[in-house]
mmCIF file with all atom_site columns, C-alpha atoms in Angstrom:
data_model
loop_
_atom_site.group_PDB
_atom_site.id
_atom_site.type_symbol
_atom_site.label_atom_id
_atom_site.label_alt_id
_atom_site.label_comp_id
_atom_site.label_asym_id
_atom_site.label_entity_id
_atom_site.label_seq_id
_atom_site.pdbx_PDB_ins_code
_atom_site.Cartn_x
_atom_site.Cartn_y
_atom_site.Cartn_z
_atom_site.occupancy
_atom_site.B_iso_or_equiv
_atom_site.pdbx_formal_charge
_atom_site.auth_seq_id
_atom_site.auth_comp_id
_atom_site.auth_asym_id
_atom_site.auth_atom_id
_atom_site.pdbx_PDB_model_num
ATOM 1   C CA . MET A 1 1   ? -0.367  -0.011  -0.156 1.00 37.00 ? 163 MET A CA 1
ATOM 2   C CA . VAL A 1 2   ? 1.017   3.353   -0.875 1.00 39.00 ? 164 VAL A CA 1
ATOM 3   C CA . LEU A 1 3   ? 0.211   6.906   1.555  1.00 41.00 ? 165 LEU A CA 1
ATOM 4   C CA . GLY A 1 4   ? 2.213   9.322   -0.248 1.00 44.00 ? 166 GLY A CA 1
ATOM 5   C CA . ARG A 1 5   ? 5.226   10.250  -1.457 1.00 40.00 ? 167 ARG A CA 1
ATOM 6   C CA . GLY A 1 6   ? 8.570   11.494  -0.073 1.00 43.00 ? 168 GLY A CA 1
ATOM 7   C CA . ASP A 1 7   ? 10.893  14.200  -1.081 1.00 46.00 ? 169 ASP A CA 1
ATOM 8   C CA . GLY A 1 8   ? 12.674  12.495  -3.925 1.00 48.00 ? 170 GLY A CA 1
ATOM 9   C CA . GLY A 1 9   ? 9.079   11.947  -5.755 1.00 47.00 ? 171 GLY A CA 1
ATOM 10  C CA . THR A 1 10  ? 9.360   7.935   -4.575 1.00 45.00 ? 172 THR A CA 1
ATOM 11  C CA . PRO A 1 11  ? 6.587   6.200   -2.942 1.00 45.00 ? 173 PRO A CA 1
ATOM 12  C CA . CYS A 1 12  ? 6.437   5.275   0.410  1.00 41.00 ? 174 CYS A CA 1
ATOM 13  C CA . ALA A 1 13  ? 5.519   1.295   0.980  1.00 43.00 ? 175 ALA A CA 1
ATOM 14  C CA . LEU A 1 14  ? 4.241   -0.317  4.063  1.00 39.00 ? 176 LEU A CA 1
ATOM 15  C CA . LYS A 1 15  ? 4.291   -3.865  5.002  1.00 38.00 ? 177 LYS A CA 1
ATOM 16  C CA . ALA A 1 16  ? 2.826   -5.755  6.914  1.00 39.00 ? 178 ALA A CA 1
ATOM 17  C CA . SER A 1 17  ? 4.953   -9.207  7.195  1.00 36.00 ? 179 SER A CA 1
ATOM 18  C CA . ASP A 1 18  ? 7.888   -8.513  9.582  1.00 33.00 ? 180 ASP A CA 1
ATOM 19  C CA . PRO A 1 19  ? 7.535   -10.745 12.572 1.00 34.00 ? 181 PRO A CA 1
ATOM 20  C CA . TYR A 1 20  ? 9.102   -8.365  15.058 1.00 33.00 ? 182 TYR A CA 1
ATOM 21  C CA . TRP A 1 21  ? 5.214   -6.333  14.839 1.00 36.00 ? 183 TRP A CA 1
ATOM 22  C CA . SER A 1 22  ? 3.758   -8.900  14.676 1.00 37.00 ? 184 SER A CA 1
ATOM 23  C CA . GLY A 1 23  ? 1.379   -8.428  11.564 1.00 37.00 ? 185 GLY A CA 1
ATOM 24  C CA . ASN A 1 24  ? 1.383   -4.573  12.510 1.00 38.00 ? 186 ASN A CA 1
ATOM 25  C CA . VAL A 1 25  ? 1.900   -2.005  9.765  1.00 40.00 ? 187 VAL A CA 1
ATOM 26  C CA . SER A 1 26  ? 5.781   -0.967  10.036 1.00 38.00 ? 188 SER A CA 1
ATOM 27  C CA . ILE A 1 27  ? 7.941   0.952   7.695  1.00 39.00 ? 189 ILE A CA 1
ATOM 28  C CA . ARG A 1 28  ? 10.674  -0.310  5.038  1.00 42.00 ? 190 ARG A CA 1
ATOM 29  C CA . LYS A 1 29  ? 12.700  2.084   3.539  1.00 43.00 ? 191 LYS A CA 1
ATOM 30  C CA . ARG A 1 30  ? 13.669  3.080   -0.433 1.00 42.00 ? 192 ARG A CA 1
ATOM 31  C CA . LEU A 1 31  ? 15.967  4.316   -1.664 1.00 42.00 ? 193 LEU A CA 1
ATOM 32  C CA . GLY A 1 32  ? 14.920  8.551   -2.002 1.00 49.00 ? 194 GLY A CA 1
ATOM 33  C CA . THR A 1 33  ? 12.294  8.073   0.292  1.00 57.00 ? 195 THR A CA 1
ATOM 34  C CA . GLY A 1 34  ? 11.980  11.627  1.789  1.00 61.00 ? 196 GLY A CA 1
ATOM 35  C CA . LEU A 1 35  ? 11.235  13.021  5.636  1.00 62.00 ? 197 LEU A CA 1
ATOM 36  C CA . VAL A 1 36  ? 7.503   13.703  4.609  1.00 58.00 ? 198 VAL A CA 1
ATOM 37  C CA . GLY A 1 37  ? 6.829   10.467  3.354  1.00 57.00 ? 199 GLY A CA 1
ATOM 38  C CA . ALA A 1 38  ? 8.392   8.952   6.179  1.00 53.00 ? 200 ALA A CA 1
ATOM 39  C CA . LEU A 1 39  ? 6.754   10.810  8.642  1.00 53.00 ? 201 LEU A CA 1
ATOM 40  C CA . ALA A 1 40  ? 2.940   10.418  7.321  1.00 51.00 ? 202 ALA A CA 1
ATOM 41  C CA . ILE A 1 41  ? 4.182   6.509   7.291  1.00 51.00 ? 203 ILE A CA 1
ATOM 42  C CA . LEU A 1 42  ? 5.150   6.754   10.871 1.00 50.00 ? 204 LEU A CA 1
ATOM 43  C CA . ALA A 1 43  ? 2.449   8.394   11.964 1.00 50.00 ? 205 ALA A CA 1
ATOM 44  C CA . ALA A 1 44  ? 0.399   5.555   10.398 1.00 48.00 ? 206 ALA A CA 1
ATOM 45  C CA . ASP A 1 45  ? 2.286   3.158   11.838 1.00 49.00 ? 207 ASP A CA 1
ATOM 46  C CA . VAL A 1 46  ? 1.418   4.485   15.321 1.00 52.00 ? 208 VAL A CA 1
ATOM 47  C CA . ALA A 1 47  ? -1.862  4.441   14.837 1.00 49.00 ? 209 ALA A CA 1
ATOM 48  C CA . LEU A 1 48  ? -1.690  0.507   13.861 1.00 49.00 ? 210 LEU A CA 1
ATOM 49  C CA . ALA A 1 49  ? 0.845   -0.836  15.972 1.00 52.00 ? 211 ALA A CA 1
ATOM 50  C CA . LEU A 1 50  ? -1.572  -0.175  19.178 1.00 54.00 ? 212 LEU A CA 1
ATOM 51  C CA . ALA A 1 51  ? -3.904  -2.630  20.388 1.00 67.00 ? 213 ALA A CA 1
ATOM 52  C CA . GLN A 1 52  ? -7.076  -1.786  19.731 1.00 90.00 ? 214 GLN A CA 1
ATOM 53  C CA . ILE A 1 53  ? -10.113 -1.362  22.815 1.00 91.00 ? 215 ILE A CA 1
ATOM 54  C CA . THR A 1 54  ? -13.348 -2.841  23.899 1.00 95.00 ? 216 THR A CA 1
ATOM 55  C CA . VAL A 1 55  ? -15.887 -2.060  26.248 1.00 97.00 ? 217 VAL A CA 1
ATOM 56  C CA . THR A 1 56  ? -18.343 -4.698  27.576 1.00 97.00 ? 218 THR A CA 1
ATOM 57  C CA . PRO A 1 57  ? -20.581 -5.601  27.773 1.00 97.00 ? 219 PRO A CA 1
ATOM 58  C CA . ASP A 1 58  ? -23.094 -4.695  24.481 1.00 96.00 ? 220 ASP A CA 1
ATOM 59  C CA . GLY A 1 59  ? -26.411 -5.173  25.797 1.00 94.00 ? 221 GLY A CA 1
ATOM 60  C CA . GLY A 1 60  ? -26.050 -5.759  29.337 1.00 92.00 ? 222 GLY A CA 1
ATOM 61  C CA . LEU A 1 61  ? -29.058 -5.727  31.752 1.00 96.00 ? 223 LEU A CA 1
ATOM 62  C CA . GLU A 1 62  ? -28.898 -3.937  35.463 1.00 97.00 ? 224 GLU A CA 1
ATOM 63  C CA . PRO A 1 63  ? -30.864 -5.079  37.909 1.00 97.00 ? 225 PRO A CA 1
ATOM 64  C CA . ASN A 1 64  ? -34.377 -3.646  38.302 1.00 97.00 ? 226 ASN A CA 1
ATOM 65  C CA . ARG A 1 65  ? -34.144 0.380   40.052 1.00 98.00 ? 227 ARG A CA 1
ATOM 66  C CA . THR A 1 66  ? -36.862 2.187   42.030 1.00 98.00 ? 228 THR A CA 1
ATOM 67  C CA . ILE A 1 67  ? -38.263 5.529   40.325 1.00 97.00 ? 229 ILE A CA 1
ATOM 68  C CA . HIS A 1 68  ? -36.501 8.312   41.356 1.00 98.00 ? 230 HIS A CA 1
ATOM 69  C CA . THR A 1 69  ? -33.352 7.086   42.779 1.00 97.00 ? 231 THR A CA 1
ATOM 70  C CA . THR A 1 70  ? -29.808 8.488   42.378 1.00 97.00 ? 232 THR A CA 1
ATOM 71  C CA . GLY A 1 71  ? -25.896 7.095   42.504 1.00 97.00 ? 233 GLY A CA 1
ATOM 72  C CA . HIS A 1 72  ? -26.453 3.701   41.054 1.00 98.00 ? 234 HIS A CA 1
ATOM 73  C CA . ALA A 1 73  ? -23.396 2.136   39.550 1.00 98.00 ? 235 ALA A CA 1
ATOM 74  C CA . ALA A 1 74  ? -22.989 -0.010  36.489 1.00 98.00 ? 236 ALA A CA 1
ATOM 75  C CA . THR A 1 75  ? -19.658 -1.494  35.961 1.00 98.00 ? 237 THR A CA 1
ATOM 76  C CA . PHE A 1 76  ? -17.999 -2.193  32.568 1.00 98.00 ? 238 PHE A CA 1
ATOM 77  C CA . LEU A 1 77  ? -14.990 -3.833  31.599 1.00 98.00 ? 239 LEU A CA 1
ATOM 78  C CA . VAL A 1 78  ? -12.701 -1.933  29.208 1.00 96.00 ? 240 VAL A CA 1
ATOM 79  C CA . SER A 1 79  ? -9.359  -3.921  27.386 1.00 94.00 ? 241 SER A CA 1
ATOM 80  C CA . ARG A 1 80  ? -6.384  -3.715  25.263 1.00 92.00 ? 242 ARG A CA 1
ATOM 81  C CA . SER A 1 81  ? -6.194  -6.197  22.413 1.00 88.00 ? 243 SER A CA 1
ATOM 82  C CA . SER A 1 82  ? -2.888  -8.308  23.129 1.00 84.00 ? 244 SER A CA 1
ATOM 83  C CA . GLY A 1 83  ? -0.546  -6.380  20.113 1.00 75.00 ? 245 GLY A CA 1
ATOM 84  C CA . SER A 1 84  ? 2.112   -4.041  20.032 1.00 66.00 ? 246 SER A CA 1
ATOM 85  C CA . GLY A 1 85  ? 2.329   -0.968  21.636 1.00 72.00 ? 247 GLY A CA 1
ATOM 86  C CA . PHE A 1 86  ? 2.350   0.509   25.044 1.00 78.00 ? 248 PHE A CA 1
ATOM 87  C CA . GLY A 1 87  ? 0.970   1.733   27.354 1.00 83.00 ? 249 GLY A CA 1
ATOM 88  C CA . ALA A 1 88  ? -1.958  4.275   26.153 1.00 86.00 ? 250 ALA A CA 1
ATOM 89  C CA . SER A 1 89  ? -4.237  6.802   28.091 1.00 92.00 ? 251 SER A CA 1
ATOM 90  C CA . ILE A 1 90  ? -8.116  6.086   28.047 1.00 95.00 ? 252 ILE A CA 1
ATOM 91  C CA . SER A 1 91  ? -10.660 8.829   28.347 1.00 97.00 ? 253 SER A CA 1
ATOM 92  C CA . PHE A 1 92  ? -13.980 7.931   29.440 1.00 98.00 ? 254 PHE A CA 1
ATOM 93  C CA . THR A 1 93  ? -17.581 9.544   28.357 1.00 98.00 ? 255 THR A CA 1
ATOM 94  C CA . CYS A 1 94  ? -20.951 8.531   29.258 1.00 98.00 ? 256 CYS A CA 1
ATOM 95  C CA . SER A 1 95  ? -24.330 9.111   27.342 1.00 97.00 ? 257 SER A CA 1
ATOM 96  C CA . VAL A 1 96  ? -28.030 8.083   28.669 1.00 97.00 ? 258 VAL A CA 1
ATOM 97  C CA . ALA A 1 97  ? -31.675 7.612   27.032 1.00 96.00 ? 259 ALA A CA 1
ATOM 98  C CA . SER A 1 98  ? -35.504 7.160   28.262 1.00 95.00 ? 260 SER A CA 1
ATOM 99  C CA . VAL A 1 99  ? -35.614 7.062   31.872 1.00 96.00 ? 261 VAL A CA 1
ATOM 100 C CA . VAL A 1 100 ? -31.942 7.197   32.931 1.00 97.00 ? 262 VAL A CA 1
ATOM 101 C CA . ILE A 1 101 ? -31.581 11.199  33.517 1.00 97.00 ? 263 ILE A CA 1
ATOM 102 C CA . ALA A 1 102 ? -27.961 11.746  34.168 1.00 97.00 ? 264 ALA A CA 1
ATOM 103 C CA . CYS A 1 103 ? -24.799 9.897   34.241 1.00 98.00 ? 265 CYS A CA 1
ATOM 104 C CA . THR A 1 104 ? -21.217 10.352  35.248 1.00 98.00 ? 266 THR A CA 1
ATOM 105 C CA . ALA A 1 105 ? -18.151 9.421   33.530 1.00 98.00 ? 267 ALA A CA 1
ATOM 106 C CA . PRO A 1 106 ? -15.115 7.471   35.322 1.00 98.00 ? 268 PRO A CA 1
ATOM 107 C CA . GLY A 1 107 ? -11.807 9.172   35.254 1.00 97.00 ? 269 GLY A CA 1
ATOM 108 C CA . ASN A 1 108 ? -9.034  8.246   32.906 1.00 97.00 ? 270 ASN A CA 1
ATOM 109 C CA . ILE A 1 109 ? -6.865  5.180   32.868 1.00 96.00 ? 271 ILE A CA 1
ATOM 110 C CA . SER A 1 110 ? -3.802  3.837   31.738 1.00 94.00 ? 272 SER A CA 1
ATOM 111 C CA . LEU A 1 111 ? -4.170  0.284   29.901 1.00 91.00 ? 273 LEU A CA 1
ATOM 112 C CA . SER A 1 112 ? -0.761  -1.793  28.345 1.00 89.00 ? 274 SER A CA 1
ATOM 113 C CA . PRO A 1 113 ? -1.747  -3.808  25.497 1.00 89.00 ? 275 PRO A CA 1
ATOM 114 C CA . GLY A 1 114 ? -3.470  -7.513  26.985 1.00 90.00 ? 276 GLY A CA 1
ATOM 115 C CA . GLN A 1 115 ? -4.650  -5.381  29.809 1.00 92.00 ? 277 GLN A CA 1
ATOM 116 C CA . SER A 1 116 ? -8.162  -5.461  31.675 1.00 95.00 ? 278 SER A CA 1
ATOM 117 C CA . GLN A 1 117 ? -9.979  -3.215  33.844 1.00 97.00 ? 279 GLN A CA 1
ATOM 118 C CA . ASN A 1 118 ? -13.370 -2.926  35.440 1.00 98.00 ? 280 ASN A CA 1
ATOM 119 C CA . VAL A 1 119 ? -14.910 1.056   35.498 1.00 98.00 ? 281 VAL A CA 1
ATOM 120 C CA . ASN A 1 120 ? -18.029 2.451   36.817 1.00 98.00 ? 282 ASN A CA 1
ATOM 121 C CA . VAL A 1 121 ? -20.571 4.791   35.101 1.00 98.00 ? 283 VAL A CA 1
ATOM 122 C CA . LEU A 1 122 ? -22.872 6.231   38.223 1.00 98.00 ? 284 LEU A CA 1
ATOM 123 C CA . TYR A 1 123 ? -25.987 7.106   36.744 1.00 98.00 ? 285 TYR A CA 1
ATOM 124 C CA . ASP A 1 124 ? -29.676 8.571   38.177 1.00 98.00 ? 286 ASP A CA 1
ATOM 125 C CA . VAL A 1 125 ? -33.139 6.849   37.240 1.00 98.00 ? 287 VAL A CA 1
ATOM 126 C CA . GLY A 1 126 ? -36.648 8.800   36.342 1.00 97.00 ? 288 GLY A CA 1
ATOM 127 C CA . ASN A 1 127 ? -39.588 7.257   35.531 1.00 96.00 ? 289 ASN A CA 1
ATOM 128 C CA . GLU A 1 128 ? -40.575 3.926   35.212 1.00 97.00 ? 290 GLU A CA 1
ATOM 129 C CA . GLY A 1 129 ? -39.771 2.359   32.154 1.00 97.00 ? 291 GLY A CA 1
ATOM 130 C CA . THR A 1 130 ? -36.023 0.897   30.690 1.00 97.00 ? 292 THR A CA 1
ATOM 131 C CA . GLY A 1 131 ? -33.431 3.330   29.783 1.00 97.00 ? 293 GLY A CA 1
ATOM 132 C CA . THR A 1 132 ? -30.025 2.656   28.771 1.00 98.00 ? 294 THR A CA 1
ATOM 133 C CA . VAL A 1 133 ? -26.468 3.921   29.727 1.00 98.00 ? 295 VAL A CA 1
ATOM 134 C CA . THR A 1 134 ? -23.540 4.256   27.670 1.00 98.00 ? 296 THR A CA 1
ATOM 135 C CA . LEU A 1 135 ? -19.591 4.366   28.065 1.00 98.00 ? 297 LEU A CA 1
ATOM 136 C CA . ARG A 1 136 ? -17.449 5.823   25.106 1.00 98.00 ? 298 ARG A CA 1
ATOM 137 C CA . ALA A 1 137 ? -13.575 4.971   25.907 1.00 97.00 ? 299 ALA A CA 1
ATOM 138 C CA . ASN A 1 138 ? -11.573 7.116   23.456 1.00 96.00 ? 300 ASN A CA 1
ATOM 139 C CA . SER A 1 139 ? -7.585  6.889   23.189 1.00 92.00 ? 301 SER A CA 1
ATOM 140 C CA . LEU A 1 140 ? -5.364  7.382   20.366 1.00 87.00 ? 302 LEU A CA 1
ATOM 141 C CA . ALA A 1 141 ? -5.471  3.035   20.410 1.00 79.00 ? 303 ALA A CA 1
ATOM 142 C CA . GLY A 1 142 ? -9.485  3.396   19.259 1.00 88.00 ? 304 GLY A CA 1
ATOM 143 C CA . GLN A 1 143 ? -12.597 4.001   20.339 1.00 94.00 ? 305 GLN A CA 1
ATOM 144 C CA . ASP A 1 144 ? -15.484 1.433   21.410 1.00 96.00 ? 306 ASP A CA 1
ATOM 145 C CA . ASP A 1 145 ? -19.078 1.889   23.078 1.00 97.00 ? 307 ASP A CA 1
ATOM 146 C CA . GLY A 1 146 ? -20.757 -0.353  25.468 1.00 97.00 ? 308 GLY A CA 1
ATOM 147 C CA . PHE A 1 147 ? -24.086 0.066   26.947 1.00 98.00 ? 309 PHE A CA 1
ATOM 148 C CA . THR A 1 148 ? -26.350 -1.637  29.237 1.00 98.00 ? 310 THR A CA 1
ATOM 149 C CA . ASN A 1 149 ? -30.165 -1.318  29.730 1.00 98.00 ? 311 ASN A CA 1
ATOM 150 C CA . VAL A 1 150 ? -31.828 -0.131  32.951 1.00 98.00 ? 312 VAL A CA 1
ATOM 151 C CA . PRO A 1 151 ? -35.245 -0.985  34.209 1.00 98.00 ? 313 PRO A CA 1
ATOM 152 C CA . VAL A 1 152 ? -37.175 0.727   36.798 1.00 98.00 ? 314 VAL A CA 1
ATOM 153 C CA . VAL A 1 153 ? -39.896 -0.064  38.699 1.00 97.00 ? 315 VAL A CA 1
ATOM 154 C CA . VAL A 1 154 ? -42.136 1.682   41.202 1.00 95.00 ? 316 VAL A CA 1
ATOM 155 C CA . PRO A 1 155 ? -41.772 0.087   44.166 1.00 90.00 ? 317 PRO A CA 1
#
């Protein structure tokens, strides 16, 4: 795959067969490859070499919550796949839908490839029904959403 051209007009190429990089993209230098092209490839290499992020559950179910209560916690598992890379700082945002009326996202965490960590989203509920809490993880290693359903009942 060719990303761009270097200063000398020679295409800057990528290869994914180098076993040192465990199948991730690495730079293959060619005679005449310029600095601009090499930097573009290096940026792509760094982004693709990072282990991916996943957030679960994707469709979980919280216990029944009583109407008009606050301070509930939904637990999500944030994981980075195995692979090359280094510790990545992960930030979070949360969102709610329907009868779940507010949420507070967890603080930032750092995970190395192959690591996982549970985080809690605090949320409040309103009227009777079923709502949703969604957690989004953002990092240089990518982003992913997880969500859980929240049944809200009358006592």
